[in-house]
Coordinates of C-alpha atoms in Angstrom, one line a residue:
Chain A
M18 CA -8.8 -41.1 18.5
S19 CA -7.8 -38.9 21.4
E20 CA -7.5 -35.9 19.2
L21 CA -11.0 -36.5 17.8
R22 CA -12.4 -36.8 21.3
E23 CA -10.6 -33.6 22.1
L24 CA -12.1 -31.9 19.0
Y25 CA -15.6 -33.3 19.5
Q26 CA -15.7 -33.1 23.3
E27 CA -18.9 -33.1 25.3
L28 CA -19.2 -29.3 25.6
I29 CA -18.9 -28.9 21.8
L30 CA -21.4 -31.6 21.0
D31 CA -23.8 -30.1 23.6
H32 CA -23.6 -26.7 21.9
T33 CA -23.9 -28.3 18.5
K34 CA -27.1 -30.1 19.4
R35 CA -28.6 -27.4 21.5
P36 CA -27.1 -24.1 20.3
R37 CA -27.6 -21.2 22.8
N38 CA -29.0 -17.9 21.6
F39 CA -30.2 -19.5 18.4
G40 CA -32.8 -17.7 16.3
T41 CA -33.5 -14.1 15.2
L42 CA -33.4 -11.1 17.4
E43 CA -36.0 -8.3 16.8
P44 CA -35.1 -5.5 16.6
A45 CA -31.4 -5.9 16.2
T46 CA -29.1 -2.9 16.0
C47 CA -26.7 -4.7 13.7
T48 CA -26.7 -7.9 11.7
A49 CA -24.2 -9.6 9.4
E50 CA -24.1 -12.7 7.3
G51 CA -21.2 -15.2 7.2
Y52 CA -20.5 -17.8 4.6
N53 CA -18.0 -20.6 4.3
P54 CA -17.8 -21.4 0.6
L55 CA -15.7 -24.5 1.5
C56 CA -18.6 -26.3 3.1
G57 CA -21.6 -24.1 2.3
D58 CA -22.1 -23.1 5.9
K59 CA -24.1 -20.0 6.4
L60 CA -25.0 -18.0 9.5
T61 CA -26.6 -14.7 10.3
L62 CA -25.7 -12.9 13.4
Y63 CA -27.9 -10.4 15.3
L64 CA -26.6 -7.9 17.8
V65 CA -28.3 -5.4 20.1
V66 CA -25.6 -2.8 21.0
E67 CA -26.4 -0.1 23.5
D68 CA -23.9 2.4 24.8
G69 CA -21.0 0.5 23.2
R70 CA -22.0 -2.7 25.0
I71 CA -23.5 -5.9 23.5
K72 CA -26.8 -6.1 25.3
D73 CA -28.0 -9.1 23.4
V74 CA -26.9 -11.4 20.6
S75 CA -28.2 -14.4 18.6
F76 CA -27.4 -16.3 15.5
Q77 CA -29.2 -18.5 13.0
G78 CA -28.0 -20.8 10.3
K79 CA -26.7 -24.2 9.3
G80 CA -23.3 -25.5 9.8
C81 CA -21.0 -28.2 10.9
A82 CA -20.5 -29.1 14.6
I83 CA -17.5 -26.9 15.0
S84 CA -19.0 -23.8 13.4
T85 CA -22.3 -24.2 15.2
A86 CA -20.7 -24.8 18.6
S87 CA -18.3 -21.9 18.0
A88 CA -21.1 -19.5 17.2
S89 CA -23.1 -20.7 20.2
L90 CA -20.1 -20.4 22.6
M91 CA -19.3 -17.0 21.2
T92 CA -22.7 -15.6 21.8
E93 CA -22.3 -16.6 25.5
A94 CA -18.8 -15.2 25.7
I95 CA -19.6 -11.7 24.2
K96 CA -23.0 -11.0 25.8
G97 CA -22.6 -7.9 28.1
K98 CA -19.2 -7.0 26.8
T99 CA -17.9 -3.8 25.2
S100 CA -16.6 -4.0 21.7
D101 CA -13.0 -3.5 23.0
E102 CA -13.5 -6.4 25.4
V103 CA -14.9 -8.5 22.5
A104 CA -11.9 -7.7 20.3
A105 CA -9.6 -8.9 23.1
I106 CA -11.5 -12.1 23.5
F107 CA -11.4 -12.7 19.7
T108 CA -7.7 -12.2 19.7
R109 CA -7.2 -14.7 22.5
F110 CA -9.6 -17.2 20.8
R111 CA -7.9 -16.9 17.4
E112 CA -4.6 -17.5 19.0
A113 CA -5.9 -20.6 20.7
V114 CA -7.2 -22.1 17.5
T115 CA -4.3 -21.2 15.2
S116 CA -1.2 -21.4 17.4
P117 CA 1.2 -24.3 17.0
I118 CA 0.4 -27.4 19.0
D119 CA 3.5 -27.1 21.3
H120 CA 2.5 -23.5 22.2
E121 CA 1.2 -23.3 25.7
L122 CA -2.3 -21.6 26.0
D123 CA -3.8 -19.8 28.9
L124 CA -6.9 -21.9 28.9
E125 CA -8.3 -20.4 32.1
Q126 CA -8.5 -17.0 30.5
L127 CA -10.5 -18.5 27.6
G128 CA -13.2 -19.9 29.8
K129 CA -15.6 -22.2 28.0
L130 CA -14.1 -21.1 24.7
A131 CA -11.1 -23.3 25.6
A132 CA -13.2 -26.3 24.5
L133 CA -12.5 -25.2 20.9
A134 CA -8.7 -25.3 21.4
G135 CA -8.7 -28.8 20.0
V136 CA -9.4 -27.3 16.6
R137 CA -5.7 -26.3 16.3
E138 CA -4.9 -30.0 15.7
F139 CA -7.2 -29.8 12.6
P140 CA -5.9 -26.8 10.5
L141 CA -8.6 -27.4 7.8
R142 CA -11.3 -26.8 10.4
V143 CA -10.0 -23.4 11.7
K144 CA -12.2 -21.6 9.2
C145 CA -15.3 -23.3 10.7
A146 CA -14.3 -22.1 14.2
V147 CA -13.7 -18.5 13.3
L148 CA -16.6 -17.9 10.9
A149 CA -19.0 -16.7 13.6
W150 CA -16.3 -14.4 15.0
H151 CA -15.5 -12.7 11.7
T152 CA -19.2 -12.3 11.1
M153 CA -19.6 -10.7 14.5
R154 CA -16.8 -8.3 13.8
A155 CA -18.4 -7.3 10.5
A156 CA -21.7 -6.7 12.3
L157 CA -20.1 -4.4 14.9
E158 CA -18.2 -2.5 12.1
G159 CA -21.5 -2.1 10.2
R160 CA -20.1 -3.9 7.1
H161 CA -22.9 -5.3 5.0
E162 CA -21.1 -7.5 2.6
I163 CA -21.3 -11.2 3.3
V164 CA -18.3 -12.4 5.3
R165 CA -16.4 -15.2 3.7
T166 CA -13.8 -17.4 5.2
E167 CA -11.8 -17.5 2.0
Chain B
M22 CA -12.9 -59.7 -20.6
S23 CA -10.4 -60.5 -18.0
R24 CA -10.9 -59.8 -14.3
L25 CA -9.0 -56.8 -12.9
D26 CA -6.0 -57.8 -10.7
V27 CA -6.5 -55.1 -8.1
D28 CA -3.5 -56.2 -6.0
R29 CA -1.3 -55.8 -9.0
V30 CA -2.9 -52.4 -9.9
R31 CA -2.3 -51.1 -6.4
K32 CA 1.4 -51.8 -6.7
D33 CA 1.5 -49.4 -9.7
F34 CA 0.4 -46.4 -7.4
P35 CA 3.2 -45.4 -5.0
V36 CA 1.1 -43.1 -2.9
L37 CA -1.1 -46.0 -1.8
E38 CA 1.7 -47.3 0.3
R39 CA 1.5 -44.3 2.7
E40 CA -0.3 -44.0 6.0
V41 CA -2.5 -41.2 7.2
H42 CA -2.8 -40.8 11.0
G43 CA -1.1 -44.2 11.4
K44 CA -3.7 -46.0 9.2
P45 CA -3.2 -47.2 5.6
L46 CA -4.5 -44.6 3.2
A47 CA -8.0 -45.5 1.7
Y48 CA -8.2 -42.9 -1.1
L49 CA -11.9 -42.5 -2.0
D50 CA -11.8 -39.0 -3.5
N51 CA -11.1 -40.0 -7.0
A52 CA -13.9 -37.8 -8.5
A53 CA -11.8 -34.8 -7.3
T54 CA -8.5 -36.2 -8.6
S55 CA -7.1 -39.6 -9.0
Q56 CA -3.7 -40.8 -7.9
K57 CA -0.9 -41.3 -10.4
P58 CA 0.7 -44.6 -11.5
R59 CA 4.5 -45.0 -11.4
A60 CA 4.5 -45.0 -15.3
V61 CA 3.1 -41.5 -15.4
I62 CA 5.4 -40.2 -12.7
D63 CA 8.3 -41.8 -14.5
A64 CA 7.3 -40.2 -17.8
L65 CA 7.5 -36.8 -16.2
I66 CA 10.9 -37.5 -14.7
H67 CA 12.1 -39.0 -18.0
Y68 CA 11.0 -35.9 -20.0
Y69 CA 12.6 -33.4 -17.6
S70 CA 15.8 -35.4 -17.1
S71 CA 16.5 -36.4 -20.7
Y72 CA 14.7 -34.4 -23.4
N73 CA 13.2 -31.2 -21.9
A74 CA 13.0 -28.6 -24.7
N75 CA 10.5 -26.3 -26.3
I76 CA 8.4 -27.7 -29.1
H77 CA 7.6 -26.9 -32.7
R78 CA 10.5 -24.5 -33.2
G79 CA 14.0 -25.7 -32.4
V80 CA 16.0 -27.5 -34.9
H81 CA 18.1 -29.2 -32.2
S82 CA 17.6 -32.9 -31.2
L83 CA 15.9 -32.3 -27.9
S84 CA 13.3 -30.1 -29.4
E85 CA 12.6 -32.7 -32.0
E86 CA 12.3 -35.4 -29.4
A87 CA 10.0 -33.3 -27.3
T88 CA 7.8 -32.3 -30.3
V89 CA 7.5 -35.9 -31.3
A90 CA 6.5 -37.0 -27.8
Y91 CA 4.0 -34.1 -27.5
E92 CA 2.4 -34.9 -30.8
A93 CA 2.3 -38.6 -30.1
A94 CA 0.3 -37.8 -26.9
R95 CA -2.2 -35.9 -29.1
D96 CA -2.5 -39.0 -31.3
K97 CA -3.1 -41.1 -28.2
V98 CA -5.9 -38.7 -27.1
R99 CA -7.4 -38.9 -30.6
D100 CA -7.5 -42.7 -30.4
F101 CA -8.6 -42.8 -26.8
I102 CA -11.8 -40.8 -27.5
R103 CA -12.1 -42.1 -31.1
A104 CA -11.8 -38.7 -32.7
P105 CA -11.5 -38.7 -36.5
S106 CA -8.2 -36.7 -36.5
S107 CA -5.5 -35.3 -34.3
E108 CA -6.1 -31.8 -35.7
E109 CA -9.4 -31.9 -33.8
I110 CA -7.6 -32.4 -30.4
V111 CA -6.6 -29.1 -28.6
F112 CA -4.6 -29.4 -25.5
T113 CA -5.9 -27.3 -22.6
R114 CA -5.2 -26.9 -18.9
G115 CA -8.2 -29.1 -18.3
T116 CA -12.0 -29.3 -18.7
T117 CA -12.6 -25.8 -17.3
E118 CA -10.3 -24.2 -19.9
A119 CA -11.7 -26.3 -22.7
I120 CA -15.3 -25.2 -21.8
N121 CA -14.3 -21.5 -21.5
L122 CA -12.6 -21.8 -24.9
V123 CA -15.7 -23.0 -26.6
A124 CA -17.9 -20.4 -24.7
Q125 CA -15.7 -17.5 -25.8
S126 CA -14.4 -18.6 -29.2
Y127 CA -17.3 -20.5 -30.5
L128 CA -20.5 -19.3 -28.9
R129 CA -19.9 -15.7 -27.9
P130 CA -19.6 -14.3 -31.4
R131 CA -22.5 -16.5 -32.6
I132 CA -25.2 -15.8 -30.1
R133 CA -27.5 -12.8 -29.7
E134 CA -29.7 -11.3 -27.1
G135 CA -32.6 -13.6 -26.3
D136 CA -31.0 -16.7 -27.8
E137 CA -30.8 -19.6 -25.4
I138 CA -28.1 -21.8 -24.0
L139 CA -29.3 -25.1 -22.5
I140 CA -27.5 -26.8 -19.6
S141 CA -28.8 -29.1 -16.8
Q142 CA -29.3 -28.8 -13.1
M143 CA -26.5 -31.3 -12.4
E144 CA -23.7 -29.4 -14.0
H145 CA -20.4 -28.7 -12.3
H146 CA -19.8 -25.0 -11.8
S147 CA -17.3 -25.1 -14.6
N148 CA -20.1 -26.0 -17.0
I149 CA -22.4 -23.2 -15.6
V150 CA -20.2 -20.1 -15.1
P151 CA -18.6 -19.9 -18.6
W152 CA -22.1 -19.8 -20.1
Q153 CA -23.2 -17.2 -17.5
L154 CA -20.3 -15.1 -18.7
V155 CA -21.5 -15.4 -22.3
R156 CA -25.0 -14.5 -21.0
E157 CA -23.6 -11.3 -19.4
Q158 CA -21.6 -10.5 -22.6
T159 CA -24.5 -11.0 -25.0
G160 CA -27.8 -10.9 -23.3
A161 CA -28.4 -14.6 -24.1
V162 CA -30.7 -16.7 -21.8
L163 CA -29.6 -19.7 -19.8
K164 CA -32.1 -22.6 -19.6
V165 CA -31.7 -25.4 -17.2
A166 CA -33.0 -29.0 -17.7
P167 CA -34.2 -30.2 -14.3
I168 CA -33.2 -33.5 -12.6
N169 CA -35.5 -35.9 -10.9
E170 CA -35.4 -37.3 -7.4
R171 CA -32.9 -40.0 -8.4
G172 CA -30.6 -37.4 -10.0
E173 CA -31.4 -38.1 -13.7
I174 CA -32.2 -35.7 -16.5
E175 CA -35.5 -36.8 -18.0
L176 CA -35.4 -36.8 -21.8
E177 CA -38.9 -35.5 -22.2
Q178 CA -38.1 -32.5 -20.0
F179 CA -34.8 -31.9 -21.8
S180 CA -36.5 -32.2 -25.2
K181 CA -39.2 -29.6 -24.2
L182 CA -36.5 -27.1 -23.4
L183 CA -35.0 -27.4 -26.8
G184 CA -36.7 -24.5 -28.5
P185 CA -36.4 -22.3 -31.7
R186 CA -34.0 -20.0 -29.9
T187 CA -31.7 -22.7 -28.5
R188 CA -28.3 -22.0 -29.9
F189 CA -26.1 -24.3 -27.8
V190 CA -26.3 -27.3 -25.4
A191 CA -23.7 -28.1 -22.8
L192 CA -24.1 -31.2 -20.6
A193 CA -22.2 -33.4 -18.2
H194 CA -21.5 -36.9 -19.6
V195 CA -21.3 -38.1 -16.0
S196 CA -22.3 -36.0 -12.9
N197 CA -19.5 -35.4 -10.5
A198 CA -21.7 -35.0 -7.5
L199 CA -24.2 -37.8 -8.2
G200 CA -22.4 -40.2 -10.5
T201 CA -25.3 -40.2 -13.0
I202 CA -24.4 -41.4 -16.5
N203 CA -26.5 -39.2 -18.7
M204 CA -28.2 -40.5 -21.8
V205 CA -26.0 -38.1 -23.8
Q206 CA -26.1 -40.0 -27.1
E207 CA -29.9 -39.5 -27.2
M208 CA -29.7 -35.9 -26.0
V209 CA -27.1 -35.1 -28.6
R210 CA -29.3 -36.6 -31.2
L211 CA -32.3 -34.5 -30.1
A212 CA -30.2 -31.3 -30.2
R213 CA -28.4 -32.0 -33.5
M214 CA -31.8 -32.8 -35.1
R215 CA -32.6 -29.2 -34.6
G216 CA -29.2 -28.1 -35.7
V217 CA -28.0 -27.2 -32.2
P218 CA -24.4 -27.9 -31.4
V219 CA -23.5 -29.8 -28.2
L220 CA -20.6 -29.8 -25.8
L221 CA -20.2 -32.7 -23.5
D222 CA -18.2 -32.3 -20.2
G223 CA -16.4 -35.6 -20.0
A224 CA -14.3 -34.9 -16.9
Q225 CA -16.0 -37.7 -14.9
A226 CA -16.6 -40.0 -17.8
V227 CA -13.2 -40.6 -19.4
P228 CA -11.6 -42.4 -16.3
H229 CA -14.5 -44.8 -16.2
L230 CA -16.2 -45.4 -19.6
P231 CA -15.1 -46.0 -23.1
V232 CA -15.8 -42.8 -25.0
D233 CA -16.4 -42.5 -28.7
V234 CA -17.0 -39.0 -29.8
Q235 CA -18.2 -40.0 -33.2
E236 CA -20.7 -42.4 -31.8
L237 CA -21.9 -39.8 -29.3
G238 CA -22.2 -37.4 -32.2
C239 CA -21.2 -34.4 -30.1
D240 CA -19.6 -31.2 -31.5
F241 CA -17.2 -30.7 -28.6
Y242 CA -15.9 -33.0 -25.9
A243 CA -13.9 -31.6 -22.9
F244 CA -12.0 -33.5 -20.3
S245 CA -9.1 -33.3 -17.8
G246 CA -6.1 -35.6 -17.4
H247 CA -5.8 -35.5 -13.6
K248 CA -9.0 -37.5 -12.9
M249 CA -7.8 -40.3 -15.2
Y250 CA -4.4 -40.9 -13.7
A251 CA -2.5 -38.2 -15.6
P252 CA -0.9 -35.0 -14.1
T253 CA -2.9 -31.9 -13.2
G254 CA -2.8 -28.9 -15.5
I255 CA -3.4 -30.9 -18.7
G256 CA -6.7 -31.7 -20.5
A257 CA -8.1 -31.8 -24.0
L258 CA -10.8 -30.4 -26.1
Y259 CA -12.2 -32.3 -29.0
G260 CA -13.9 -30.1 -31.5
R261 CA -15.4 -31.0 -34.9
R262 CA -12.9 -29.7 -37.5
E263 CA -15.4 -27.4 -39.3
L264 CA -16.3 -25.7 -36.1
L265 CA -12.7 -25.3 -34.9
E266 CA -11.7 -23.9 -38.3
E267 CA -14.4 -21.2 -38.1
M268 CA -13.6 -20.2 -34.6
E269 CA -11.6 -17.2 -33.5
P270 CA -8.5 -17.9 -31.4
Y271 CA -9.0 -18.1 -27.6
Q272 CA -5.7 -16.5 -26.6
G273 CA -3.0 -14.7 -28.6
G274 CA 0.7 -15.4 -28.3
G275 CA 3.5 -17.6 -29.6
E276 CA 2.8 -21.0 -31.2
M277 CA -0.7 -20.0 -32.4
I278 CA 0.6 -17.8 -35.3
L279 CA 2.1 -18.3 -38.7
S280 CA 3.4 -14.8 -39.1
V281 CA 3.2 -11.6 -37.1
T282 CA 3.8 -8.0 -38.2
F283 CA 2.4 -4.9 -36.5
E284 CA -0.1 -4.6 -39.3
K285 CA -1.3 -8.2 -39.6
T286 CA -1.0 -11.5 -38.0
T287 CA -1.8 -14.8 -39.6
Y288 CA -3.0 -17.5 -37.3
N289 CA -1.7 -21.0 -37.3
R290 CA -3.9 -23.9 -38.4
V291 CA -6.0 -26.0 -36.0
P292 CA -5.3 -27.1 -33.3
Y293 CA -2.3 -24.9 -32.8
K294 CA -4.5 -21.8 -33.3
F295 CA -5.8 -22.6 -29.8
E296 CA -2.5 -23.4 -28.1
A297 CA -1.0 -20.0 -27.5
G298 CA 2.3 -20.0 -25.5
T299 CA 4.5 -22.9 -24.5
P300 CA 2.1 -25.6 -23.6
N301 CA 2.3 -28.1 -20.7
I302 CA 4.6 -30.4 -22.6
A303 CA 5.4 -32.7 -19.7
G304 CA 1.7 -32.9 -18.8
A305 CA 0.6 -33.8 -22.3
I306 CA 3.3 -36.6 -22.4
G307 CA 2.0 -37.7 -19.0
L308 CA -1.5 -37.8 -20.3
G309 CA -0.4 -39.9 -23.2
T310 CA 1.2 -42.3 -20.7
A311 CA -1.9 -42.4 -18.5
I312 CA -4.0 -43.4 -21.6
D313 CA -1.5 -46.2 -22.4
Y314 CA -1.8 -47.3 -18.7
L315 CA -5.6 -47.2 -18.7
L316 CA -5.9 -49.0 -22.0
G317 CA -3.4 -51.6 -20.8
L318 CA -5.8 -52.5 -17.9
D319 CA -8.8 -53.2 -20.3
L320 CA -11.5 -50.6 -19.9
Q321 CA -14.2 -53.2 -19.7
A322 CA -12.5 -54.8 -16.7
V323 CA -12.0 -51.4 -15.1
R324 CA -15.7 -50.7 -15.5
A325 CA -16.7 -54.1 -14.1
H326 CA -14.5 -53.6 -11.1
E327 CA -15.8 -50.1 -10.3
D328 CA -19.4 -51.3 -10.8
E329 CA -18.8 -54.0 -8.3
L330 CA -17.4 -51.5 -5.8
L331 CA -20.3 -49.2 -6.3
E332 CA -22.8 -52.0 -5.8
Y333 CA -21.1 -53.2 -2.7
A334 CA -20.7 -49.8 -1.2
T335 CA -24.3 -48.8 -2.0
K336 CA -25.5 -52.0 -0.2
E337 CA -23.3 -51.7 2.8
V338 CA -23.6 -48.0 3.4
S339 CA -27.4 -48.2 3.0
K340 CA -27.5 -50.6 5.9
I341 CA -26.8 -47.7 8.2
P342 CA -30.3 -46.5 9.0
S343 CA -29.5 -42.8 9.2
V344 CA -27.9 -42.7 5.8
R345 CA -29.6 -40.8 3.0
L346 CA -28.1 -41.4 -0.5
I347 CA -28.1 -38.5 -2.8
G348 CA -28.0 -39.7 -6.4
T349 CA -29.6 -43.1 -7.1
A350 CA -29.7 -43.1 -10.8
A351 CA -30.2 -46.4 -12.7
S352 CA -26.9 -45.8 -14.5
K353 CA -24.0 -44.6 -12.4
T354 CA -20.2 -44.5 -12.2
G355 CA -18.6 -45.2 -8.8
V356 CA -19.8 -42.2 -6.9
L357 CA -21.6 -42.5 -3.6
S358 CA -22.9 -39.2 -2.2
F359 CA -24.6 -39.3 1.1
L360 CA -25.7 -37.7 4.3
L361 CA -25.2 -39.3 7.7
G362 CA -28.2 -38.3 9.8
E363 CA -28.0 -34.7 11.0
I364 CA -24.2 -34.8 11.1
H365 CA -22.6 -32.3 8.9
A366 CA -20.5 -33.7 6.0
H367 CA -17.5 -31.8 7.2
D368 CA -17.6 -33.6 10.6
V369 CA -18.0 -36.9 8.8
G370 CA -14.9 -36.1 6.7
T371 CA -12.8 -35.2 9.7
V372 CA -13.6 -38.4 11.5
L373 CA -13.0 -40.5 8.4
D374 CA -9.7 -38.7 7.8
Q375 CA -8.5 -39.8 11.3
E376 CA -9.1 -43.3 10.1
G377 CA -7.0 -42.8 7.0
I378 CA -10.0 -42.5 4.7
A379 CA -10.1 -39.7 2.2
V380 CA -13.6 -38.6 1.0
R381 CA -14.8 -35.3 -0.3
T382 CA -17.2 -33.2 1.7
G383 CA -19.0 -30.1 0.7
H384 CA -21.0 -29.0 -2.3
H385 CA -18.7 -30.6 -4.9
C386 CA -18.7 -27.4 -7.0
A387 CA -22.3 -28.3 -7.9
Q388 CA -24.3 -26.0 -5.6
P389 CA -27.5 -26.2 -7.8
V390 CA -27.4 -30.0 -7.2
M391 CA -27.3 -29.4 -3.4
D392 CA -30.1 -27.0 -3.7
R393 CA -32.2 -29.5 -5.7
F394 CA -31.9 -32.0 -2.8
G395 CA -32.3 -29.3 -0.1
V396 CA -28.9 -29.9 1.4
T397 CA -25.8 -27.7 1.9
A398 CA -23.2 -30.4 1.6
T399 CA -22.8 -34.2 1.3
A400 CA -20.0 -36.6 1.9
R401 CA -18.8 -38.3 -1.3
A402 CA -16.9 -41.5 -1.7
S403 CA -15.7 -42.0 -5.3
F404 CA -13.9 -45.1 -6.6
A405 CA -11.1 -45.7 -9.0
V406 CA -9.4 -48.7 -10.4
Y407 CA -7.3 -49.3 -7.3
N408 CA -10.0 -49.3 -4.7
T409 CA -11.1 -52.5 -2.9
T410 CA -14.1 -53.8 -1.0
E411 CA -11.9 -53.8 2.1
E412 CA -11.7 -50.1 1.8
V413 CA -15.5 -49.9 1.5
D414 CA -15.7 -51.9 4.8
R415 CA -13.3 -49.4 6.4
L416 CA -15.6 -46.6 5.2
V417 CA -18.6 -48.2 6.7
E418 CA -16.7 -48.8 10.0
G419 CA -15.7 -45.1 9.9
L420 CA -19.3 -44.1 9.5
H421 CA -20.2 -46.2 12.6
R422 CA -17.4 -44.5 14.5
T423 CA -18.8 -41.1 13.4
L424 CA -22.2 -42.0 14.7
E425 CA -20.7 -43.1 18.0
I426 CA -19.0 -39.8 18.5
F427 CA -22.0 -37.8 17.7
S428 CA -24.5 -40.0 19.4

């Protein structure tokens, strides 16, 4: 049960039940859609980018606890950041959710995103955790196809 | 009818001895694929360790033995679904390939722009997409018989959609996402009255119900081995002989020919015309063994046991106030699809897995069914011959645990 408690810890459940930056954003400078065919989860990401910096961000959609919490935490983590900074955060985050269990993580550097590190105990759920991030990257790159996790 | 001895049956399935996350495995994902009995596993080992050879060509002993075993498996399939003859049984990779074969070799050359193909809202993607391919290739129209709130096709609605342009009907015998047993015999009768041929997707029916294709009256019947205790990668298509004879081959290659020159190739007779290349010999033999195993259990007793599990599970799971069942047809196989409050099915599945309980979560390759009920995913427990009421109790406990975590 401890791994489950780790996965579904309080911060995650809080963001699942009360996702931050949830809803549409008008007018957004870029948007993208993400889709996880495995579970049917869908989300749309809205970004306002000014002078290379993410001024505002929101998301909307329906998903599992992990994908919703991950999207919510991501919006908090990337707001105000440049796209280079965002890319670095994504790299660290992806490492946290995909690295082997015995690999030591710099949780401090991850901030609140560290709450999702428990996902690495559940390889089948990694896709749920990274859906919002891939979608965000597509939005920044101006790609218009729907982002799929597989 | 004798009562099923579940304890004895469980001993036949080696995988049931294993643990998952330190708990005994409760395998409730049988509609996706069933576990395999020792007899089937042994049949594969025996084939590969004592008479592995290619079939229908060699003059040596091993080839002869393999051919005899492969053809004996075809005869077992014939008897299992009460087909008139073994020539009407085509081995395929599974239900999906069987449906694609009929779509391309039977329907595609016979349907024109504006003609209609009738399916239902509860079909698995494998009984939707092959017809959409034909639609794209020919300009035919796809019609969809709706399902009601319980997850049943209403005969009247179905009948109304059978029109002068209907050229083909393809229906699930049993729904994979809902468990509904369709009134296929009556639906086949309605279609055949108008001269419209019917394919039944029997993937979810053969493990649970006695099937008699002559009584059903269908023109084609497709099913997979792996959901009925046989290996993956083997299935069968029953087709009425006249139709099979008229059809073009599906794939070209060895085995499906009588003679080949660069000028002209003469095709083999049915069913070999549809079995290009070296087939899944071991799989077919395994399927034959699975049929023997299933028939050895007494299909009536199997049905009674699975009905009991479904009834018990429906009653116990429904006691949880936040549960919403999806699929409440009057006539069902052992499939329980449900939502647990606002908790996403994937999260339910993850918690249950930690308890050693395997259920399926997602859209079950039947997205139109999910759309019909306004959901993106459900959790689905589906029962087989080796499941027990104790496992249902563990499922219910697991759901309570899930609610606790997400409270």
